[in-house]
Amino acid sequence: MKPDDAAFVHAHLAALQLSLERQSVKFYCTDLTSVGALTREQEYWLNQELYKKSYNILQDDFFVAVVFSEEHFKAVVSNYIVPSATPSHEFVHFNYFTDQAEALQWLRGIKKGQDTALIQAVS
Protein backbone atom coordinates (compact mmCIF):
# COMPACT_ATOMS: atom_id res chain seq x y z
CA MET A 1 0.00 0.00 0.00
CA LYS A 2 1.37 3.39 -0.99
CA PRO A 3 1.71 5.82 1.94
CA ASP A 4 -0.05 9.18 1.72
CA ASP A 5 2.12 12.28 1.53
CA ALA A 6 1.98 12.98 5.28
CA ALA A 7 3.06 9.43 6.17
CA PHE A 8 5.78 9.58 3.50
CA VAL A 9 7.22 12.82 4.93
CA HIS A 10 6.95 11.55 8.51
CA ALA A 11 8.79 8.30 7.70
CA HIS A 12 11.63 10.09 5.92
CA LEU A 13 12.06 12.68 8.67
CA ALA A 14 12.08 9.88 11.26
CA ALA A 15 14.80 8.11 9.25
CA LEU A 16 16.83 11.32 9.17
CA GLN A 17 16.43 11.72 12.94
CA LEU A 18 17.56 8.11 13.43
CA SER A 19 20.56 8.88 11.25
CA LEU A 20 21.55 11.67 13.63
CA GLU A 21 21.18 9.42 16.65
CA ARG A 22 23.33 6.74 15.00
CA GLN A 23 26.37 8.85 14.19
CA SER A 24 25.19 10.34 10.90
CA VAL A 25 24.19 7.40 8.73
CA LYS A 26 25.13 8.14 5.12
CA PHE A 27 24.07 4.91 3.41
CA TYR A 28 20.39 4.28 2.66
CA CYS A 29 18.45 1.57 0.89
CA THR A 30 14.92 2.43 -0.22
CA ASP A 31 12.86 -0.55 -1.32
CA LEU A 32 9.94 0.55 -3.50
CA THR A 33 8.96 -2.95 -4.65
CA SER A 34 5.75 -3.01 -2.61
CA VAL A 35 4.70 0.65 -2.92
CA GLY A 36 5.56 1.33 -6.55
CA ALA A 37 6.46 4.68 -8.03
CA LEU A 38 6.53 7.80 -5.91
CA THR A 39 4.05 10.55 -6.68
CA ARG A 40 5.32 13.76 -8.28
CA GLU A 41 4.66 15.54 -4.97
CA GLN A 42 6.75 13.00 -3.08
CA GLU A 43 9.62 13.29 -5.58
CA TYR A 44 9.39 17.08 -5.39
CA TRP A 45 9.52 17.03 -1.58
CA LEU A 46 12.55 14.73 -1.61
CA ASN A 47 14.38 17.00 -4.07
CA GLN A 48 13.38 20.33 -2.57
CA GLU A 49 13.36 19.50 1.13
CA LEU A 50 14.81 16.22 2.37
CA TYR A 51 18.02 16.03 0.36
CA LYS A 52 19.00 19.59 1.28
CA LYS A 53 18.06 19.07 4.94
CA SER A 54 20.02 15.81 5.02
CA TYR A 55 23.12 17.47 3.58
CA ASN A 56 22.85 20.44 5.96
CA ILE A 57 22.76 18.03 8.90
CA LEU A 58 25.33 15.48 7.68
CA GLN A 59 27.67 18.00 6.02
CA ASP A 60 28.82 15.18 3.77
CA ASP A 61 27.79 13.21 0.71
CA PHE A 62 25.32 10.38 1.19
CA PHE A 63 24.38 7.34 -0.87
CA VAL A 64 20.98 5.91 -1.74
CA ALA A 65 20.31 2.49 -3.25
CA VAL A 66 16.80 2.36 -4.69
CA VAL A 67 15.20 -1.05 -5.25
CA PHE A 68 12.40 -1.34 -7.82
CA SER A 69 10.35 -4.27 -9.03
CA GLU A 70 11.40 -5.53 -12.47
CA GLU A 71 8.30 -3.96 -14.07
CA HIS A 72 8.83 -0.61 -12.35
CA PHE A 73 12.52 -0.59 -13.27
CA LYS A 74 11.71 -1.29 -16.94
CA ALA A 75 9.10 1.49 -16.95
CA VAL A 76 11.55 3.95 -15.39
CA VAL A 77 14.28 3.08 -17.87
CA SER A 78 11.89 3.24 -20.82
CA ASN A 79 9.84 6.32 -19.92
CA TYR A 80 11.58 8.49 -17.37
CA ILE A 81 12.43 12.04 -18.32
CA VAL A 82 14.21 14.27 -15.81
CA PRO A 83 12.26 17.50 -15.52
CA SER A 84 14.42 20.51 -16.36
CA ALA A 85 13.37 22.18 -13.09
CA THR A 86 14.66 19.31 -10.96
CA PRO A 87 17.82 20.46 -9.20
CA SER A 88 20.91 18.29 -9.36
CA HIS A 89 22.36 17.61 -5.94
CA GLU A 90 26.01 16.63 -6.25
CA PHE A 91 26.04 15.47 -2.62
CA VAL A 92 23.50 12.65 -3.03
CA HIS A 93 24.54 9.60 -5.04
CA PHE A 94 21.93 7.16 -6.35
CA ASN A 95 22.11 3.71 -7.81
CA TYR A 96 19.11 1.64 -8.91
CA PHE A 97 18.51 -2.08 -8.48
CA THR A 98 15.91 -4.81 -8.87
CA ASP A 99 17.51 -6.95 -6.15
CA GLN A 100 17.86 -5.78 -2.55
CA ALA A 101 20.93 -7.95 -1.88
CA GLU A 102 22.74 -6.26 -4.79
CA ALA A 103 21.69 -2.83 -3.50
CA LEU A 104 23.06 -3.59 -0.04
CA GLN A 105 26.28 -4.97 -1.53
CA TRP A 106 26.77 -1.70 -3.45
CA LEU A 107 26.35 0.30 -0.24
CA ARG A 108 28.75 -2.00 1.68
CA GLY A 109 31.32 -1.57 -1.10
CA ILE A 110 31.16 2.22 -0.88
CA LYS A 111 31.42 2.15 2.92
CA LYS A 112 34.35 -0.27 2.79
CA GLY A 113 36.13 2.00 0.31
CA GLN A 114 35.58 5.01 2.57
CA ASP A 115 36.75 3.11 5.64
CA THR A 116 39.90 2.05 3.79
CA ALA A 117 40.60 5.63 2.74
CA LEU A 118 40.26 6.78 6.37
CA ILE A 119 42.60 4.07 7.65
CA GLN A 120 45.22 4.94 5.07
CA ALA A 121 44.98 8.63 5.91
CA VAL A 122 45.55 7.93 9.61
CA SER A 123 48.56 5.62 9.12
JSON list of C-alpha atoms in Angstrom, two decimals:
[
{"chain": "A", "resi": 1, "resn": "MET", "atom": "CA", "xyz": [0.00, 0.00, 0.00]},
{"chain": "A", "resi": 2, "resn": "LYS", "atom": "CA", "xyz": [1.37, 3.39, -0.99]},
{"chain": "A", "resi": 3, "resn": "PRO", "atom": "CA", "xyz": [1.71, 5.82, 1.94]},
{"chain": "A", "resi": 4, "resn": "ASP", "atom": "CA", "xyz": [-0.05, 9.18, 1.72]},
{"chain": "A", "resi": 5, "resn": "ASP", "atom": "CA", "xyz": [2.12, 12.28, 1.53]},
{"chain": "A", "resi": 6, "resn": "ALA", "atom": "CA", "xyz": [1.98, 12.98, 5.28]},
{"chain": "A", "resi": 7, "resn": "ALA", "atom": "CA", "xyz": [3.06, 9.43, 6.17]},
{"chain": "A", "resi": 8, "resn": "PHE", "atom": "CA", "xyz": [5.78, 9.58, 3.50]},
{"chain": "A", "resi": 9, "resn": "VAL", "atom": "CA", "xyz": [7.22, 12.82, 4.93]},
{"chain": "A", "resi": 10, "resn": "HIS", "atom": "CA", "xyz": [6.95, 11.55, 8.51]},
{"chain": "A", "resi": 11, "resn": "ALA", "atom": "CA", "xyz": [8.79, 8.30, 7.70]},
{"chain": "A", "resi": 12, "resn": "HIS", "atom": "CA", "xyz": [11.63, 10.09, 5.92]},
{"chain": "A", "resi": 13, "resn": "LEU", "atom": "CA", "xyz": [12.06, 12.68, 8.67]},
{"chain": "A", "resi": 14, "resn": "ALA", "atom": "CA", "xyz": [12.08, 9.88, 11.26]},
{"chain": "A", "resi": 15, "resn": "ALA", "atom": "CA", "xyz": [14.80, 8.11, 9.25]},
{"chain": "A", "resi": 16, "resn": "LEU", "atom": "CA", "xyz": [16.83, 11.32, 9.17]},
{"chain": "A", "resi": 17, "resn": "GLN", "atom": "CA", "xyz": [16.43, 11.72, 12.94]},
{"chain": "A", "resi": 18, "resn": "LEU", "atom": "CA", "xyz": [17.56, 8.11, 13.43]},
{"chain": "A", "resi": 19, "resn": "SER", "atom": "CA", "xyz": [20.56, 8.88, 11.25]},
{"chain": "A", "resi": 20, "resn": "LEU", "atom": "CA", "xyz": [21.55, 11.67, 13.63]},
{"chain": "A", "resi": 21, "resn": "GLU", "atom": "CA", "xyz": [21.18, 9.42, 16.65]},
{"chain": "A", "resi": 22, "resn": "ARG", "atom": "CA", "xyz": [23.33, 6.74, 15.00]},
{"chain": "A", "resi": 23, "resn": "GLN", "atom": "CA", "xyz": [26.37, 8.85, 14.19]},
{"chain": "A", "resi": 24, "resn": "SER", "atom": "CA", "xyz": [25.19, 10.34, 10.90]},
{"chain": "A", "resi": 25, "resn": "VAL", "atom": "CA", "xyz": [24.19, 7.40, 8.73]},
{"chain": "A", "resi": 26, "resn": "LYS", "atom": "CA", "xyz": [25.13, 8.14, 5.12]},
{"chain": "A", "resi": 27, "resn": "PHE", "atom": "CA", "xyz": [24.07, 4.91, 3.41]},
{"chain": "A", "resi": 28, "resn": "TYR", "atom": "CA", "xyz": [20.39, 4.28, 2.66]},
{"chain": "A", "resi": 29, "resn": "CYS", "atom": "CA", "xyz": [18.45, 1.57, 0.89]},
{"chain": "A", "resi": 30, "resn": "THR", "atom": "CA", "xyz": [14.92, 2.43, -0.22]},
{"chain": "A", "resi": 31, "resn": "ASP", "atom": "CA", "xyz": [12.86, -0.55, -1.32]},
{"chain": "A", "resi": 32, "resn": "LEU", "atom": "CA", "xyz": [9.94, 0.55, -3.50]},
{"chain": "A", "resi": 33, "resn": "THR", "atom": "CA", "xyz": [8.96, -2.95, -4.65]},
{"chain": "A", "resi": 34, "resn": "SER", "atom": "CA", "xyz": [5.75, -3.01, -2.61]},
{"chain": "A", "resi": 35, "resn": "VAL", "atom": "CA", "xyz": [4.70, 0.65, -2.92]},
{"chain": "A", "resi": 36, "resn": "GLY", "atom": "CA", "xyz": [5.56, 1.33, -6.55]},
{"chain": "A", "resi": 37, "resn": "ALA", "atom": "CA", "xyz": [6.46, 4.68, -8.03]},
{"chain": "A", "resi": 38, "resn": "LEU", "atom": "CA", "xyz": [6.53, 7.80, -5.91]},
{"chain": "A", "resi": 39, "resn": "THR", "atom": "CA", "xyz": [4.05, 10.55, -6.68]},
{"chain": "A", "resi": 40, "resn": "ARG", "atom": "CA", "xyz": [5.32, 13.76, -8.28]},
{"chain": "A", "resi": 41, "resn": "GLU", "atom": "CA", "xyz": [4.66, 15.54, -4.97]},
{"chain": "A", "resi": 42, "resn": "GLN", "atom": "CA", "xyz": [6.75, 13.00, -3.08]},
{"chain": "A", "resi": 43, "resn": "GLU", "atom": "CA", "xyz": [9.62, 13.29, -5.58]},
{"chain": "A", "resi": 44, "resn": "TYR", "atom": "CA", "xyz": [9.39, 17.08, -5.39]},
{"chain": "A", "resi": 45, "resn": "TRP", "atom": "CA", "xyz": [9.52, 17.03, -1.58]},
{"chain": "A", "resi": 46, "resn": "LEU", "atom": "CA", "xyz": [12.55, 14.73, -1.61]},
{"chain": "A", "resi": 47, "resn": "ASN", "atom": "CA", "xyz": [14.38, 17.00, -4.07]},
{"chain": "A", "resi": 48, "resn": "GLN", "atom": "CA", "xyz": [13.38, 20.33, -2.57]},
{"chain": "A", "resi": 49, "resn": "GLU", "atom": "CA", "xyz": [13.36, 19.50, 1.13]},
{"chain": "A", "resi": 50, "resn": "LEU", "atom": "CA", "xyz": [14.81, 16.22, 2.37]},
{"chain": "A", "resi": 51, "resn": "TYR", "atom": "CA", "xyz": [18.02, 16.03, 0.36]},
{"chain": "A", "resi": 52, "resn": "LYS", "atom": "CA", "xyz": [19.00, 19.59, 1.28]},
{"chain": "A", "resi": 53, "resn": "LYS", "atom": "CA", "xyz": [18.06, 19.07, 4.94]},
{"chain": "A", "resi": 54, "resn": "SER", "atom": "CA", "xyz": [20.02, 15.81, 5.02]},
{"chain": "A", "resi": 55, "resn": "TYR", "atom": "CA", "xyz": [23.12, 17.47, 3.58]},
{"chain": "A", "resi": 56, "resn": "ASN", "atom": "CA", "xyz": [22.85, 20.44, 5.96]},
{"chain": "A", "resi": 57, "resn": "ILE", "atom": "CA", "xyz": [22.76, 18.03, 8.90]},
{"chain": "A", "resi": 58, "resn": "LEU", "atom": "CA", "xyz": [25.33, 15.48, 7.68]},
{"chain": "A", "resi": 59, "resn": "GLN", "atom": "CA", "xyz": [27.67, 18.00, 6.02]},
{"chain": "A", "resi": 60, "resn": "ASP", "atom": "CA", "xyz": [28.82, 15.18, 3.77]},
{"chain": "A", "resi": 61, "resn": "ASP", "atom": "CA", "xyz": [27.79, 13.21, 0.71]},
{"chain": "A", "resi": 62, "resn": "PHE", "atom": "CA", "xyz": [25.32, 10.38, 1.19]},
{"chain": "A", "resi": 63, "resn": "PHE", "atom": "CA", "xyz": [24.38, 7.34, -0.87]},
{"chain": "A", "resi": 64, "resn": "VAL", "atom": "CA", "xyz": [20.98, 5.91, -1.74]},
{"chain": "A", "resi": 65, "resn": "ALA", "atom": "CA", "xyz": [20.31, 2.49, -3.25]},
{"chain": "A", "resi": 66, "resn": "VAL", "atom": "CA", "xyz": [16.80, 2.36, -4.69]},
{"chain": "A", "resi": 67, "resn": "VAL", "atom": "CA", "xyz": [15.20, -1.05, -5.25]},
{"chain": "A", "resi": 68, "resn": "PHE", "atom": "CA", "xyz": [12.40, -1.34, -7.82]},
{"chain": "A", "resi": 69, "resn": "SER", "atom": "CA", "xyz": [10.35, -4.27, -9.03]},
{"chain": "A", "resi": 70, "resn": "GLU", "atom": "CA", "xyz": [11.40, -5.53, -12.47]},
{"chain": "A", "resi": 71, "resn": "GLU", "atom": "CA", "xyz": [8.30, -3.96, -14.07]},
{"chain": "A", "resi": 72, "resn": "HIS", "atom": "CA", "xyz": [8.83, -0.61, -12.35]},
{"chain": "A", "resi": 73, "resn": "PHE", "atom": "CA", "xyz": [12.52, -0.59, -13.27]},
{"chain": "A", "resi": 74, "resn": "LYS", "atom": "CA", "xyz": [11.71, -1.29, -16.94]},
{"chain": "A", "resi": 75, "resn": "ALA", "atom": "CA", "xyz": [9.10, 1.49, -16.95]},
{"chain": "A", "resi": 76, "resn": "VAL", "atom": "CA", "xyz": [11.55, 3.95, -15.39]},
{"chain": "A", "resi": 77, "resn": "VAL", "atom": "CA", "xyz": [14.28, 3.08, -17.87]},
{"chain": "A", "resi": 78, "resn": "SER", "atom": "CA", "xyz": [11.89, 3.24, -20.82]},
{"chain": "A", "resi": 79, "resn": "ASN", "atom": "CA", "xyz": [9.84, 6.32, -19.92]},
{"chain": "A", "resi": 80, "resn": "TYR", "atom": "CA", "xyz": [11.58, 8.49, -17.37]},
{"chain": "A", "resi": 81, "resn": "ILE", "atom": "CA", "xyz": [12.43, 12.04, -18.32]},
{"chain": "A", "resi": 82, "resn": "VAL", "atom": "CA", "xyz": [14.21, 14.27, -15.81]},
{"chain": "A", "resi": 83, "resn": "PRO", "atom": "CA", "xyz": [12.26, 17.50, -15.52]},
{"chain": "A", "resi": 84, "resn": "SER", "atom": "CA", "xyz": [14.42, 20.51, -16.36]},
{"chain": "A", "resi": 85, "resn": "ALA", "atom": "CA", "xyz": [13.37, 22.18, -13.09]},
{"chain": "A", "resi": 86, "resn": "THR", "atom": "CA", "xyz": [14.66, 19.31, -10.96]},
{"chain": "A", "resi": 87, "resn": "PRO", "atom": "CA", "xyz": [17.82, 20.46, -9.20]},
{"chain": "A", "resi": 88, "resn": "SER", "atom": "CA", "xyz": [20.91, 18.29, -9.36]},
{"chain": "A", "resi": 89, "resn": "HIS", "atom": "CA", "xyz": [22.36, 17.61, -5.94]},
{"chain": "A", "resi": 90, "resn": "GLU", "atom": "CA", "xyz": [26.01, 16.63, -6.25]},
{"chain": "A", "resi": 91, "resn": "PHE", "atom": "CA", "xyz": [26.04, 15.47, -2.62]},
{"chain": "A", "resi": 92, "resn": "VAL", "atom": "CA", "xyz": [23.50, 12.65, -3.03]},
{"chain": "A", "resi": 93, "resn": "HIS", "atom": "CA", "xyz": [24.54, 9.60, -5.04]},
{"chain": "A", "resi": 94, "resn": "PHE", "atom": "CA", "xyz": [21.93, 7.16, -6.35]},
{"chain": "A", "resi": 95, "resn": "ASN", "atom": "CA", "xyz": [22.11, 3.71, -7.81]},
{"chain": "A", "resi": 96, "resn": "TYR", "atom": "CA", "xyz": [19.11, 1.64, -8.91]},
{"chain": "A", "resi": 97, "resn": "PHE", "atom": "CA", "xyz": [18.51, -2.08, -8.48]},
{"chain": "A", "resi": 98, "resn": "THR", "atom": "CA", "xyz": [15.91, -4.81, -8.87]},
{"chain": "A", "resi": 99, "resn": "ASP", "atom": "CA", "xyz": [17.51, -6.95, -6.15]},
{"chain": "A", "resi": 100, "resn": "GLN", "atom": "CA", "xyz": [17.86, -5.78, -2.55]},
{"chain": "A", "resi": 101, "resn": "ALA", "atom": "CA", "xyz": [20.93, -7.95, -1.88]},
{"chain": "A", "resi": 102, "resn": "GLU", "atom": "CA", "xyz": [22.74, -6.26, -4.79]},
{"chain": "A", "resi": 103, "resn": "ALA", "atom": "CA", "xyz": [21.69, -2.83, -3.50]},
{"chain": "A", "resi": 104, "resn": "LEU", "atom": "CA", "xyz": [23.06, -3.59, -0.04]},
{"chain": "A", "resi": 105, "resn": "GLN", "atom": "CA", "xyz": [26.28, -4.97, -1.53]},
{"chain": "A", "resi": 106, "resn": "TRP", "atom": "CA", "xyz": [26.77, -1.70, -3.45]},
{"chain": "A", "resi": 107, "resn": "LEU", "atom": "CA", "xyz": [26.35, 0.30, -0.24]},
{"chain": "A", "resi": 108, "resn": "ARG", "atom": "CA", "xyz": [28.75, -2.00, 1.68]},
{"chain": "A", "resi": 109, "resn": "GLY", "atom": "CA", "xyz": [31.32, -1.57, -1.10]},
{"chain": "A", "resi": 110, "resn": "ILE", "atom": "CA", "xyz": [31.16, 2.22, -0.88]},
{"chain": "A", "resi": 111, "resn": "LYS", "atom": "CA", "xyz": [31.42, 2.15, 2.92]},
{"chain": "A", "resi": 112, "resn": "LYS", "atom": "CA", "xyz": [34.35, -0.27, 2.79]},
{"chain": "A", "resi": 113, "resn": "GLY", "atom": "CA", "xyz": [36.13, 2.00, 0.31]},
{"chain": "A", "resi": 114, "resn": "GLN", "atom": "CA", "xyz": [35.58, 5.01, 2.57]},
{"chain": "A", "resi": 115, "resn": "ASP", "atom": "CA", "xyz": [36.75, 3.11, 5.64]},
{"chain": "A", "resi": 116, "resn": "THR", "atom": "CA", "xyz": [39.90, 2.05, 3.79]},
{"chain": "A", "resi": 117, "resn": "ALA", "atom": "CA", "xyz": [40.60, 5.63, 2.74]},
{"chain": "A", "resi": 118, "resn": "LEU", "atom": "CA", "xyz": [40.26, 6.78, 6.37]},
{"chain": "A", "resi": 119, "resn": "ILE", "atom": "CA", "xyz": [42.60, 4.07, 7.65]},
{"chain": "A", "resi": 120, "resn": "GLN", "atom": "CA", "xyz": [45.22, 4.94, 5.07]},
{"chain": "A", "resi": 121, "resn": "ALA", "atom": "CA", "xyz": [44.98, 8.63, 5.91]},
{"chain": "A", "resi": 122, "resn": "VAL", "atom": "CA", "xyz": [45.55, 7.93, 9.61]},
{"chain": "A", "resi": 123, "resn": "SER", "atom": "CA", "xyz": [48.56, 5.62, 9.12]}
]
